[in-house]
C-alpha positions as a printed Julia matrix, in Angstrom:
475×3 Matrix{Float64}:
 122.28  -13.59  197.44
 119.58  -15.69  195.41
 117.2   -15.03  198.52
 117.64  -11.5   198.55
 116.04  -11.42  194.56
 113.28  -13.62  195.64
 110.15  -11.98  195.07
 107.31  -12.27  197.91
 104.02  -14.01  197.51
 101.81  -11.05  197.91
 104.34   -8.72  195.18
 103.58  -11.91  192.89
  99.74  -11.89  193.68
  99.71   -8.01  193.07
 101.92   -8.25  189.96
  99.59  -10.91  188.23
  96.13   -9.25  189.22
  97.46   -5.82  187.39
  98.44   -7.72  184.29
  95.1    -9.6   184.29
  93.06   -6.35  184.79
  95.39   -4.86  181.84
  94.82   -7.68  179.97
  91.18   -8.07  180.52
  89.78   -4.25  180.26
  92.35   -3.45  177.3
  90.49   -6.7   175.27
  87.06   -5.18  176.1
  88.0    -1.76  175.05
  89.34   -2.86  171.97
  86.03   -4.66  171.19
  83.88   -1.81  172.34
  85.31    1.66  171.49
  84.49    3.06  168.24
  86.4     6.46  168.92
  90.32    5.44  168.74
  91.39    8.44  170.83
  89.32    7.6   173.44
  90.41    3.62  173.42
  94.18    5.14  173.42
  93.58    6.85  176.49
  91.64    4.16  178.51
  94.13    2.07  177.46
  97.1     4.36  178.34
  95.1     4.84  181.69
  95.09    1.2   182.7
  98.5     0.24  181.49
 100.18    3.23  183.78
  97.83    2.65  186.75
  96.36   -0.6   186.44
  93.63   -0.39  189.43
  92.76    3.36  189.3
  92.67    3.4   185.57
  90.45   -0.15  185.57
  88.1     1.25  188.34
  87.62    4.67  186.41
  86.93    2.75  183.24
  84.5     0.34  185.25
  82.75    3.58  186.38
  82.92    5.77  183.22
  84.09    3.89  180.06
  81.22    1.93  179.81
  78.14    2.66  177.89
  75.68    0.67  180.14
  72.7     2.73  178.45
  73.2     0.9   175.4
  73.14   -2.46  177.18
  69.65   -1.51  179.11
  68.25   -0.21  175.98
  69.08   -2.99  173.94
  67.4    -5.04  176.93
  64.42   -3.19  177.11
  64.3    -3.23  173.0
  64.43   -7.1   173.23
  61.79   -7.29  176.21
  59.29   -5.41  173.5
  58.86   -2.21  174.69
  56.76    1.21  174.03
  59.38    1.82  171.05
  58.22   -1.55  169.14
  54.81   -1.78  170.47
  53.26    1.62  169.72
  55.02    2.45  166.74
  52.08    1.0   164.23
  50.19    3.54  162.59
  47.93    3.74  159.65
  50.29    3.42  156.36
  47.64    6.15  154.67
  49.69    9.0   156.38
  53.24    7.67  155.33
  54.55    9.73  152.36
  57.52    9.43  150.22
  59.54   12.28  148.82
  60.52   13.29  145.44
  62.95   16.39  144.17
  65.99   17.52  146.29
  65.26   16.34  149.69
  64.53   12.68  148.46
  67.77   11.33  149.5
  67.32   12.57  152.98
  63.82   11.73  153.63
  64.89    8.14  152.6
  67.83    8.31  154.68
  65.96    9.64  157.96
  63.69    6.93  157.37
  65.9     4.13  157.72
  68.03    5.62  160.6
  64.88    6.46  162.82
  62.71    3.6   161.72
  60.42    6.24  161.41
  58.2     6.47  158.58
  57.61   10.35  157.29
  54.07   11.33  157.58
  51.91   13.9   156.36
  48.44   15.9   157.33
  50.15   18.05  160.34
  49.9    21.51  161.75
  53.33   22.71  163.33
  53.09   26.24  165.12
  56.06   28.07  166.38
  55.1    29.52  169.75
  57.84   32.02  171.14
  58.88   32.59  174.89
  57.16   31.2   177.66
  55.13   34.2   176.88
  53.88   32.62  173.6
  54.0    28.81  174.7
  52.99   28.14  178.42
  49.5    29.27  178.03
  48.81   27.26  175.24
  50.83   24.24  177.08
  48.41   25.4   180.45
  45.17   25.49  178.21
  46.13   21.79  177.06
  46.82   20.34  180.49
  43.54   21.98  181.7
  41.18   20.49  179.22
  42.98   17.05  179.39
  40.24   14.19  179.41
  42.55   10.97  179.0
  46.45   11.66  179.56
  49.27   13.75  179.94
  53.19   12.82  178.81
  55.44   15.49  180.18
  59.28   15.3   180.02
  61.3    18.66  180.59
  65.33   18.77  181.27
  64.27   21.79  183.72
  61.18   22.12  185.71
  61.61   24.8   188.56
  59.05   24.8   191.56
  58.66   28.73  191.05
  55.47   30.71  189.83
  55.63   28.98  186.48
  56.28   25.74  187.75
  53.74   26.15  190.42
  51.18   27.02  187.78
  52.23   23.75  185.67
  52.01   21.45  189.01
  48.73   22.69  189.91
  47.26   21.99  186.87
  48.96   18.48  186.5
  47.47   17.79  189.95
  44.0    19.09  189.11
  43.89   16.97  185.95
  45.39   13.68  188.06
  42.49   14.44  190.74
  40.13   14.5   187.76
  41.21   10.85  186.46
  43.55   11.9   183.72
  46.61    9.11  183.39
  49.55   11.52  184.1
  53.29   10.9   183.79
  55.9    13.41  184.47
  59.53   12.86  183.85
  62.08   15.11  185.15
  65.96   14.99  184.37
  67.7    13.86  187.19
  70.28   16.74  187.12
  68.47   19.41  185.16
  65.53   19.84  187.69
  67.88   19.26  191.03
  70.09   16.49  191.99
  70.46   16.73  195.56
  67.01   18.58  195.82
  64.28   18.75  193.19
  61.24   20.36  194.9
  58.84   20.07  191.91
  59.59   16.41  191.48
  58.64   16.04  195.63
  55.69   18.37  195.19
  53.9    16.24  192.61
  54.78   13.12  194.21
  53.26   14.24  197.56
  50.33   15.25  195.67
  50.09   11.67  194.26
  51.14   12.33  190.44
  53.18    9.83  189.17
  56.67   11.42  188.68
  60.03   10.23  187.99
  63.64   11.56  187.92
  65.41   10.37  184.62
  69.15    8.52  185.73
  69.06    9.73  189.21
  70.67    7.73  192.11
  72.68    8.9   194.87
  74.3     5.34  195.05
  78.09    5.26  194.35
  77.74    2.19  192.28
  75.27    4.35  189.82
  77.53    7.53  189.75
  78.33    6.63  186.04
  74.92    7.81  184.72
  75.48   11.04  186.18
  77.01   12.41  182.79
  73.95   11.23  181.08
  70.96   13.74  180.58
  67.57   13.55  179.5
  67.31   16.67  177.31
  64.23   16.23  175.88
  61.01   18.86  176.23
  58.17   16.93  175.38
  54.24   17.33  176.7
  51.53   15.25  174.59
  47.71   15.63  175.63
  45.15   12.92  175.51
  47.48   11.37  172.27
  46.23   14.36  170.76
  48.03   17.31  170.89
  51.91   17.7   171.22
  54.72   20.35  172.3
  58.34   20.17  171.37
  60.96   22.34  170.93
  63.92   24.12  173.31
  61.69   25.31  176.13
  62.33   24.33  179.97
  59.7    25.27  182.69
  60.72   28.11  184.62
  60.16   31.76  185.34
  62.82   32.64  183.24
  61.27   32.08  180.29
  59.06   34.45  180.53
  60.84   37.27  178.87
  58.08   39.94  178.68
  58.31   40.04  182.66
  61.62   40.93  182.49
  63.32   38.43  184.98
  66.74   38.64  186.23
  68.46   36.42  183.73
  65.43   36.14  180.91
  65.77   33.38  178.32
  64.33   33.6   175.0
  63.38   30.26  173.41
  61.18   28.66  170.34
  58.92   25.65  171.05
  56.35   24.42  168.65
  52.56   23.29  168.91
  52.04   19.96  167.17
  48.77   18.33  165.7
  48.5    15.39  163.45
  49.84   12.03  162.88
  53.28   12.81  164.13
  52.12   13.46  167.32
  52.07    9.63  167.94
  55.71    9.76  166.95
  56.3    12.17  169.69
  54.29   10.13  172.23
  55.74    7.22  171.26
  59.08    8.98  172.43
  57.79   10.4   175.77
  56.19    6.62  176.63
  59.78    5.02  175.6
  61.42    7.66  178.05
  59.23    6.85  180.82
  59.56    3.24  180.35
  62.96    3.5   180.26
  63.03    4.93  183.67
  60.56    3.34  185.35
  59.76    0.15  183.15
  56.27    0.96  183.21
  54.83    0.58  179.85
  52.13    3.38  178.28
  50.08    1.68  175.65
  46.31    1.86  174.2
  44.16    4.89  173.23
  44.89    6.74  176.16
  48.08    7.84  174.94
  48.17    7.13  171.24
  45.47    7.89  169.08
  44.55    7.62  165.43
  44.46   11.41  163.87
  42.74   13.26  160.89
  44.66   15.72  159.09
  45.19   18.79  160.57
  47.32   20.59  158.14
  49.89   20.59  155.19
  53.27   19.82  156.99
  55.13   16.27  156.47
  57.21   15.44  159.59
  59.13   13.07  161.38
  60.33   12.78  165.14
  64.25   11.73  165.05
  65.72   10.9   168.49
  69.42   10.15  169.64
  71.02    9.55  172.6
  73.89    6.66  174.3
  71.61    4.34  173.57
  70.34    2.75  170.26
  70.04    6.12  168.88
  73.35    7.11  169.08
  74.28   10.24  166.82
  71.36   10.22  164.81
  70.41   13.77  165.13
  73.96   14.57  163.64
  73.74   12.22  160.94
  70.52   13.92  159.7
  72.13   17.33  159.76
  75.14   16.05  158.16
  73.17   14.68  155.38
  70.78   17.84  155.05
  73.9    19.9   154.77
  75.57   17.75  152.02
  72.06   18.2   150.03
  72.13   22.0   150.44
  72.3    23.97  147.25
  71.5    27.57  148.3
  71.76   28.3   151.88
  71.92   26.94  155.35
  70.67   28.54  158.52
  71.77   27.65  162.13
  70.8    28.99  165.16
  71.47   27.48  168.48
  72.49   28.6   171.94
  75.97   26.67  172.32
  78.26   25.82  169.62
  80.88   23.19  169.92
  80.2    20.38  167.63
  82.69   18.03  166.7
  84.88   17.68  163.77
  82.19   16.3   161.17
  79.91   18.58  161.61
  82.49   21.59  161.46
  83.86   19.78  158.48
  80.35   19.85  156.73
  79.57   23.29  157.51
  83.08   24.5   156.08
  82.55   22.16  152.88
  78.77   23.74  152.28
  80.22   27.29  152.07
  83.36   26.4   149.93
  81.21   24.63  147.18
  79.04   28.06  147.28
  76.2    27.58  149.56
  75.48   30.74  152.11
  75.72   29.16  155.56
  74.91   31.47  158.09
  75.3    30.26  162.22
  73.87   32.58  164.88
  74.81   32.28  168.34
  74.26   34.5   171.29
  76.39   37.46  172.07
  77.09   35.87  175.29
  75.11   32.54  176.64
  74.38   31.21  180.66
  77.49   29.54  180.4
  80.8    31.01  180.24
  83.03   28.45  179.82
  81.39   26.97  176.41
  81.37   30.96  175.13
  85.21   30.58  175.66
  85.87   27.02  174.09
  83.9    28.54  171.07
  85.91   31.81  170.27
  88.81   29.01  170.32
  87.33   26.9   168.32
  85.4    28.91  165.41
  88.15   29.89  163.11
  88.23   27.19  160.9
  84.64   28.05  160.21
  85.58   31.6   159.73
  88.47   30.45  156.81
  85.64   28.4   154.77
  83.49   31.57  154.6
  80.91   30.8   157.27
  79.27   33.66  158.47
  78.91   33.69  161.96
  76.6    36.19  163.39
  76.04   37.29  167.31
  72.53   37.73  168.49
  72.1    40.55  171.22
  70.35   39.84  174.28
  68.13   38.29  175.62
  69.68   35.32  175.7
  68.17   32.73  172.91
  68.04   29.45  173.56
  66.35   28.39  170.13
  67.87   25.46  168.49
  66.85   25.74  164.75
  68.21   24.89  161.45
  66.66   25.48  157.91
  68.19   24.39  154.54
  67.23   26.32  151.5
  64.14   27.86  152.99
  61.98   24.53  152.45
  63.22   21.82  155.02
  63.37   22.65  158.83
  64.67   20.7   162.03
  63.59   21.86  165.46
  63.86   20.54  168.7
  66.1    20.06  171.97
  69.39   19.5   170.64
  72.42   21.84  170.91
  75.15   22.18  168.33
  77.89   20.44  170.82
  79.19   17.24  171.69
  77.32   16.86  174.78
  73.94   17.19  172.79
  74.8    15.25  169.92
  76.56   12.23  172.12
  76.14   12.0   175.38
  72.32   13.85  176.08
  69.22   12.0   174.94
  67.49   14.15  172.37
  64.49   14.79  170.29
  64.11   16.85  167.3
  61.54   17.05  164.43
  62.34   17.13  160.33
  59.91   19.22  158.84
  58.74   19.64  154.92
  56.91   22.64  154.87
  58.18   25.36  152.45
  55.81   28.31  154.43
  57.09   27.22  157.54
  60.78   27.1   156.8
  60.79   30.41  155.71
  59.18   31.93  158.48
  62.08   30.07  160.99
  64.7    31.12  158.08
  63.43   34.8   158.53
  63.4    34.39  162.47
  67.04   32.97  162.46
  67.86   35.96  160.14
  66.35   38.47  162.3
  68.63   37.7   164.83
  71.88   38.3   163.03
  72.81   41.85  165.07
  76.53   41.53  164.88
  79.23   39.47  162.34
  82.24   37.76  164.14
  85.31   38.42  162.09
  89.03   37.29  162.15
  89.43   40.83  163.54
  87.12   39.8   166.74
  89.13   37.03  167.53
  92.81   38.01  166.8
  91.95   41.31  169.0
  91.31   39.52  171.83
  94.35   39.96  174.24
  96.5    36.56  174.99
  95.36   36.01  178.49
  92.14   35.94  177.13
  93.26   33.83  174.23
  95.04   31.42  176.6
  91.96   31.15  178.76
  89.73   30.33  175.37
  92.35   27.71  174.34
  92.19   26.11  177.78
  88.47   25.8   178.18
  88.46   24.33  174.09
  90.27   21.09  175.99
  87.29   20.52  177.99
  85.13   20.69  174.83
  83.35   16.89  175.23
  82.58   17.96  178.74
  80.94   21.06  178.67
């Protein structure tokens, strides 16, 4: 009878392995996960499915990007080597936004610098000619990072200019995202490589053990020429951005041409991305120039990503909203932020700040629109004014506070951008530019979204939208 109750050696060994896995992984989760919901979810998966849960956690639950970033920083990376510049450009602020400037300086480890010229450029029609002209006249170096870089007419034109620059001796480095510019096929990447242009794909691999990185994307759009002229914003490189040519699916956007000391910070960010991907250091006056004053704007680069820059763009926005006295204007192609940003916008509206949020009437990602519709009611309850912009789909990412402070760049207002993507924004203290951007956002307030619009959706649509909302962190 007792022999019937005995446990076979195989079963005993399997039980011990499961116990060790659950305890080991559980301890790792407790020590590394800041988000309690995430920690509870992973621990539950490992307890109820020890083998599968552990496998999934090892693949998708560990932030190896942070580990790699810390290793590179400790290895005297370009982020540390090339941040030095004359302190004569550094500025300290007084008045309403002084706490913001102080906080962002500590957060980003970058100085607020004066003497910059910053010009907004709208759509590919307005931005591409300036970018192509800069590439054509480059004499020393070109750093280009883009999430989407298509091998179409516009992309081909950029490729030809980059190849020509490479052939005349300019040091060209091109970084495209491993997903945004094509995961299985990336024609533009191969086109540049065949021409001898140094080009890399960010976080790209077909190896199964590197699949955890498939969810991490370099969403930054950066062009720096000769370390002297810079461009950043939301604009990818593709035919769809040439709105005046009436493409099938036009995408309107806003980009910025930058000259002055802040270009050095922009070049530093591009050099870091290149080093992060290829481990090639870029340094010296080929890429990092001393600058003269070209304008009156005070500016600073703020980077964010799932590495050592986690959530820095979101923290900057939260502090700016806290300091708002009159109005906050936001324009974003996708709006699915976490609870912190939602609460801060609602609190600003409740204390009398006029908060305007402009989103597209329809974006190019319908599931995001569905989830947004199910998530936005609390803002309406708090008095935030939500506006729908008419077509063409506008991909601009703009924020203006009290018509005096601006925050522009590549970051959308969704959880993916604020936590998973590698993003780059620029804070600008320039009243004239802020007023221009504020007026631009206001011009796109075409239809106000109301409770009636949300309540008038039929039940099937409401269920669909609520279901889509469950996937907010992954959209």
